[in-house]
């Protein structure tokens, strides 16, 4: 943040760029509108403009669900400010006029429709000028920009593949689901794909220029432009696809349960693998912050606590009640054994136990009296055979080892009446073994069947252990 911003308090405004609609835009606020907004803010004696994230999210409307840590959103491009616009034909100008008239009627902009229309118009302009753009990419201005923004190669390859796969997540692609840096470079250099790749690079260079110009206009007006950097990345992003080694994809970031969200929050974003990032000096983060400094005089990092610790739960769960803070000091098997826990006792506290009659009672209760014995038997037996395994000859069951979370339970195609009960039982444990021989107490451990079965002296023993471990 600049010196003047730290010497005095500033009054500012927070606004999404998309909200700054003007007669010059196409259905949505654009980067160029920031310059005019700065003049208004100056008249109002404001000192700061904070905007929401502006990275490319594709057709996902949330600004916090970006496809890239570096690329800007084509939604905010001012098409008529493109260098190539001077030579566009009447058909393109008519298309722009019709699009503007169509979307200006809407009080709320349609993210999908506006973006789709703007991309189609951009491709028309690109196609009409592709020879000159290709020449610029082989030794001109665009080539220099690509050289200084090497991230755009993997972004362009990713965007082309995403279009070829009908915008599906890279996890659902048939080809190139897993790639190396060499694979990406080979695809980028494939001459048969060059035209498609250059479209995305050309678009990003134009966005960079327009946003930088807007940032300069804000600074020239004497205001501070503050950005918003979400600490996490969407799992379906170029960065997770191209650099899986810097993410821990089997864990999903979120927040623990509270009075407003008893199941916690599962944001669906992978957490970072800080050990791997440390190996190259956190180069990915340094690059991300360096790009932010091109535009912003200050920036907010959303969920900055995530740099130090973050609540994470299994990707296999919908909720985050079985999550833990990462990093976390584990309870080891040897610690439990020192407390007198044998193998059976450790299983009792770390795995849900289900009585046979509970399955029948759950199904009967959900159906009321409207069931046939044959249907009830079939539904119950399917649960026993597909989801559970018996403990010896007891009328007691635990989940099969192949069940790793709530999503696995859903995928078994059991009777819907059993889902709520099985989800509750999945969480019914005192400890969760998240790695072999490593445990942590779950958030609602006091409500678990195992904990409630303990005599007071054993509960106190656990309390004393946690106090000494802390």
mmCIF file of N, CA and C in Angstrom, residues 207-270:
data_model
loop_
_atom_site.group_PDB
_atom_site.id
_atom_site.type_symbol
_atom_site.label_atom_id
_atom_site.label_comp_id
_atom_site.label_asym_id
_atom_site.label_seq_id
_atom_site.Cartn_x
_atom_site.Cartn_y
_atom_site.Cartn_z
ATOM 1 N N UNK A 207 -6.583 -7.647 -22.535
ATOM 2 C CA UNK A 207 -7.142 -7.437 -21.201
ATOM 3 C C UNK A 207 -6.114 -6.807 -20.270
ATOM 4 N N UNK A 208 -4.886 -7.297 -20.342
ATOM 5 C CA UNK A 208 -3.800 -6.748 -19.528
ATOM 6 C C UNK A 208 -3.613 -5.261 -19.818
ATOM 7 N N UNK A 209 -3.599 -4.908 -21.091
ATOM 8 C CA UNK A 209 -3.424 -3.504 -21.489
ATOM 9 C C UNK A 209 -4.568 -2.637 -20.972
ATOM 10 N N UNK A 210 -5.796 -3.114 -21.144
ATOM 11 C CA UNK A 210 -6.950 -2.315 -20.730
ATOM 12 C C UNK A 210 -7.030 -2.161 -19.215
ATOM 13 N N UNK A 211 -6.725 -3.229 -18.481
ATOM 14 C CA UNK A 211 -6.777 -3.139 -17.018
ATOM 15 C C UNK A 211 -5.652 -2.250 -16.496
ATOM 16 N N UNK A 212 -4.467 -2.375 -17.080
ATOM 17 C CA UNK A 212 -3.341 -1.529 -16.671
ATOM 18 C C UNK A 212 -3.652 -0.055 -16.933
ATOM 19 N N UNK A 213 -4.287 0.237 -18.063
ATOM 20 C CA UNK A 213 -4.671 1.619 -18.373
ATOM 21 C C UNK A 213 -5.694 2.145 -17.367
ATOM 22 N N UNK A 214 -6.635 1.292 -16.986
ATOM 23 C CA UNK A 214 -7.642 1.690 -16.001
ATOM 24 C C UNK A 214 -6.996 1.944 -14.643
ATOM 25 N N UNK A 215 -6.056 1.077 -14.262
ATOM 26 C CA UNK A 215 -5.354 1.249 -12.988
ATOM 27 C C UNK A 215 -4.567 2.554 -12.974
ATOM 28 N N UNK A 216 -3.947 2.893 -14.105
ATOM 29 C CA UNK A 216 -3.188 4.147 -14.207
ATOM 30 C C UNK A 216 -4.118 5.350 -14.089
ATOM 31 N N UNK A 217 -5.290 5.260 -14.710
ATOM 32 C CA UNK A 217 -6.254 6.355 -14.641
ATOM 33 C C UNK A 217 -6.715 6.585 -13.202
ATOM 34 N N UNK A 218 -6.888 5.512 -12.459
ATOM 35 C CA UNK A 218 -7.284 5.629 -11.052
ATOM 36 C C UNK A 218 -6.172 6.287 -10.243
ATOM 37 N N UNK A 219 -4.933 5.854 -10.487
ATOM 38 C CA UNK A 219 -3.789 6.450 -9.787
ATOM 39 C C UNK A 219 -3.635 7.926 -10.149
ATOM 40 N N UNK A 220 -3.822 8.257 -11.427
ATOM 41 C CA UNK A 220 -3.713 9.653 -11.870
ATOM 42 C C UNK A 220 -4.787 10.532 -11.232
ATOM 43 N N UNK A 221 -5.907 9.920 -10.867
ATOM 44 C CA UNK A 221 -6.980 10.668 -10.201
ATOM 45 C C UNK A 221 -6.712 10.816 -8.708
ATOM 46 N N UNK A 222 -5.591 10.236 -8.254
ATOM 47 C CA UNK A 222 -5.215 10.352 -6.847
ATOM 48 C C UNK A 222 -5.871 9.342 -5.938
ATOM 49 N N UNK A 223 -6.378 8.252 -6.507
ATOM 50 C CA UNK A 223 -7.043 7.222 -5.713
ATOM 51 C C UNK A 223 -6.208 5.949 -5.664
ATOM 52 N N UNK A 224 -6.464 5.152 -4.656
ATOM 53 C CA UNK A 224 -5.827 3.846 -4.504
ATOM 54 C C UNK A 224 -6.762 2.775 -5.067
ATOM 55 N N UNK A 225 -6.247 1.920 -5.927
ATOM 56 C CA UNK A 225 -7.007 0.761 -6.410
ATOM 57 C C UNK A 225 -6.602 -0.444 -5.580
ATOM 58 N N UNK A 226 -7.568 -1.018 -4.882
ATOM 59 C CA UNK A 226 -7.309 -2.191 -4.042
ATOM 60 C C UNK A 226 -7.948 -3.419 -4.675
ATOM 61 N N UNK A 227 -7.171 -4.487 -4.780
ATOM 62 C CA UNK A 227 -7.669 -5.724 -5.359
ATOM 63 C C UNK A 227 -8.088 -6.723 -4.308
ATOM 64 N N UNK A 228 -8.612 -7.825 -4.758
ATOM 65 C CA UNK A 228 -9.092 -8.897 -3.891
ATOM 66 C C UNK A 228 -8.527 -10.204 -4.429
ATOM 67 N N UNK A 229 -7.629 -10.821 -3.679
ATOM 68 C CA UNK A 229 -7.002 -12.074 -4.110
ATOM 69 C C UNK A 229 -7.525 -13.228 -3.266
ATOM 70 N N UNK A 230 -8.362 -14.091 -3.824
ATOM 71 C CA UNK A 230 -8.774 -15.286 -3.074
ATOM 72 C C UNK A 230 -7.557 -16.185 -2.865
ATOM 73 N N UNK A 231 -7.348 -16.643 -1.659
ATOM 74 C CA UNK A 231 -6.154 -17.446 -1.389
ATOM 75 C C UNK A 231 -6.221 -18.798 -2.100
ATOM 76 N N UNK A 232 -7.436 -19.300 -2.334
ATOM 77 C CA UNK A 232 -7.589 -20.651 -2.878
ATOM 78 C C UNK A 232 -7.917 -20.633 -4.365
ATOM 79 N N UNK A 233 -7.719 -21.785 -4.989
ATOM 80 C CA UNK A 233 -8.015 -21.950 -6.412
ATOM 81 C C UNK A 233 -9.112 -22.998 -6.603
ATOM 82 N N UNK A 234 -9.938 -22.763 -7.608
ATOM 83 C CA UNK A 234 -10.930 -23.753 -7.997
ATOM 84 C C UNK A 234 -10.213 -25.038 -8.418
ATOM 85 N N UNK A 235 -10.768 -26.184 -8.032
ATOM 86 C CA UNK A 235 -10.167 -27.451 -8.454
ATOM 87 C C UNK A 235 -10.143 -27.557 -9.977
ATOM 88 N N UNK A 236 -11.200 -27.074 -10.612
ATOM 89 C CA UNK A 236 -11.234 -27.048 -12.075
ATOM 90 C C UNK A 236 -10.583 -25.752 -12.548
ATOM 91 N N UNK A 237 -9.276 -25.715 -12.458
ATOM 92 C CA UNK A 237 -8.527 -24.527 -12.879
ATOM 93 C C UNK A 237 -7.273 -24.957 -13.617
ATOM 94 N N UNK A 238 -6.774 -24.054 -14.406
ATOM 95 C CA UNK A 238 -5.537 -24.289 -15.139
ATOM 96 C C UNK A 238 -4.394 -24.616 -14.189
ATOM 97 N N UNK A 239 -4.364 -23.942 -13.038
ATOM 98 C CA UNK A 239 -3.244 -24.092 -12.107
ATOM 99 C C UNK A 239 -3.221 -25.470 -11.455
ATOM 100 N N UNK A 240 -4.391 -25.961 -11.032
ATOM 101 C CA UNK A 240 -4.441 -27.296 -10.421
ATOM 102 C C UNK A 240 -4.157 -28.365 -11.467
ATOM 103 N N UNK A 241 -4.639 -28.139 -12.679
ATOM 104 C CA UNK A 241 -4.398 -29.081 -13.783
ATOM 105 C C UNK A 241 -2.919 -29.132 -14.155
ATOM 106 N N UNK A 242 -2.292 -27.969 -14.300
ATOM 107 C CA UNK A 242 -0.904 -27.912 -14.776
ATOM 108 C C UNK A 242 0.117 -28.103 -13.666
ATOM 109 N N UNK A 243 -0.262 -27.796 -12.417
ATOM 110 C CA UNK A 243 0.686 -27.865 -11.298
ATOM 111 C C UNK A 243 0.083 -28.623 -10.115
ATOM 112 N N UNK A 244 -0.323 -29.870 -10.310
ATOM 113 C CA UNK A 244 -0.953 -30.615 -9.219
ATOM 114 C C UNK A 244 -0.036 -30.800 -8.015
ATOM 115 N N UNK A 245 1.268 -30.715 -8.251
ATOM 116 C CA UNK A 245 2.216 -30.950 -7.160
ATOM 117 C C UNK A 245 2.167 -29.876 -6.080
ATOM 118 N N UNK A 246 1.623 -28.697 -6.383
ATOM 119 C CA UNK A 246 1.597 -27.638 -5.369
ATOM 120 C C UNK A 246 0.256 -27.587 -4.633
ATOM 121 N N UNK A 247 -0.606 -28.569 -4.902
ATOM 122 C CA UNK A 247 -1.901 -28.644 -4.229
ATOM 123 C C UNK A 247 -2.054 -30.008 -3.560
ATOM 124 N N UNK A 248 -2.884 -30.057 -2.524
ATOM 125 C CA UNK A 248 -3.261 -31.313 -1.882
ATOM 126 C C UNK A 248 -4.712 -31.565 -2.264
ATOM 127 N N UNK A 249 -4.912 -32.354 -3.303
ATOM 128 C CA UNK A 249 -6.231 -32.454 -3.918
ATOM 129 C C UNK A 249 -7.197 -33.379 -3.190
ATOM 130 N N UNK A 250 -6.689 -34.186 -2.258
ATOM 131 C CA UNK A 250 -7.605 -35.066 -1.535
ATOM 132 C C UNK A 250 -8.254 -34.373 -0.338
ATOM 133 N N UNK A 251 -7.862 -33.113 -0.093
ATOM 134 C CA UNK A 251 -8.460 -32.344 0.994
ATOM 135 C C UNK A 251 -9.123 -31.092 0.437
ATOM 136 N N UNK A 252 -10.256 -30.764 1.012
ATOM 137 C CA UNK A 252 -11.032 -29.608 0.565
ATOM 138 C C UNK A 252 -11.081 -28.562 1.669
ATOM 139 N N UNK A 253 -10.779 -27.314 1.326
ATOM 140 C CA UNK A 253 -10.778 -26.230 2.306
ATOM 141 C C UNK A 253 -12.203 -25.848 2.693
ATOM 142 N N UNK A 254 -12.329 -25.263 3.880
ATOM 143 C CA UNK A 254 -13.640 -24.830 4.345
ATOM 144 C C UNK A 254 -13.558 -24.187 5.708
ATOM 145 N N UNK A 255 -14.614 -24.360 6.490
ATOM 146 C CA UNK A 255 -14.677 -23.788 7.834
ATOM 147 C C UNK A 255 -15.367 -24.788 8.750
ATOM 148 N N UNK A 256 -14.994 -24.805 10.032
ATOM 149 C CA UNK A 256 -15.611 -25.756 10.965
ATOM 150 C C UNK A 256 -17.055 -25.385 11.273
ATOM 151 N N UNK A 257 -17.800 -26.300 11.870
ATOM 152 C CA UNK A 257 -19.189 -26.009 12.230
ATOM 153 C C UNK A 257 -19.290 -24.825 13.189
ATOM 154 N N UNK A 258 -20.389 -24.098 13.087
ATOM 155 C CA UNK A 258 -20.679 -23.030 14.036
ATOM 156 C C UNK A 258 -22.192 -22.903 14.161
ATOM 157 N N UNK A 259 -22.646 -21.866 14.857
ATOM 158 C CA UNK A 259 -24.081 -21.733 15.124
ATOM 159 C C UNK A 259 -24.890 -21.482 13.855
ATOM 160 N N UNK A 260 -24.226 -20.967 12.829
ATOM 161 C CA UNK A 260 -24.928 -20.666 11.583
ATOM 162 C C UNK A 260 -24.868 -21.822 10.584
ATOM 163 N N UNK A 261 -23.857 -22.655 10.733
ATOM 164 C CA UNK A 261 -23.650 -23.748 9.789
ATOM 165 C C UNK A 261 -23.229 -24.999 10.562
ATOM 166 N N UNK A 262 -24.197 -25.744 11.102
ATOM 167 C CA UNK A 262 -23.865 -26.897 11.950
ATOM 168 C C UNK A 262 -23.066 -27.990 11.257
ATOM 169 N N UNK A 263 -23.136 -28.046 9.923
ATOM 170 C CA UNK A 263 -22.335 -29.024 9.184
ATOM 171 C C UNK A 263 -21.012 -28.440 8.711
ATOM 172 N N UNK A 264 -20.727 -27.197 9.092
ATOM 173 C CA UNK A 264 -19.506 -26.547 8.630
ATOM 174 C C UNK A 264 -19.643 -26.101 7.187
ATOM 175 N N UNK A 265 -18.547 -25.663 6.634
ATOM 176 C CA UNK A 265 -18.528 -25.216 5.235
ATOM 177 C C UNK A 265 -17.466 -25.994 4.467
ATOM 178 N N UNK A 266 -17.881 -26.556 3.356
ATOM 179 C CA UNK A 266 -16.960 -27.253 2.459
ATOM 180 C C UNK A 266 -16.930 -26.469 1.153
ATOM 181 N N UNK A 267 -15.851 -25.735 0.916
ATOM 182 C CA UNK A 267 -15.788 -24.834 -0.244
ATOM 183 C C UNK A 267 -15.454 -25.557 -1.546
ATOM 184 N N UNK A 268 -14.963 -26.779 -1.438
ATOM 185 C CA UNK A 268 -14.671 -27.537 -2.655
ATOM 186 C C UNK A 268 -13.349 -27.195 -3.317
ATOM 187 N N UNK A 269 -12.522 -26.358 -2.676
ATOM 188 C CA UNK A 269 -11.228 -25.975 -3.246
ATOM 189 C C UNK A 269 -10.105 -26.768 -2.577
ATOM 190 N N UNK A 270 -9.145 -27.276 -3.332
ATOM 191 C CA UNK A 270 -8.026 -28.005 -2.717
ATOM 192 C C UNK A 270 -7.147 -27.063 -1.902
#
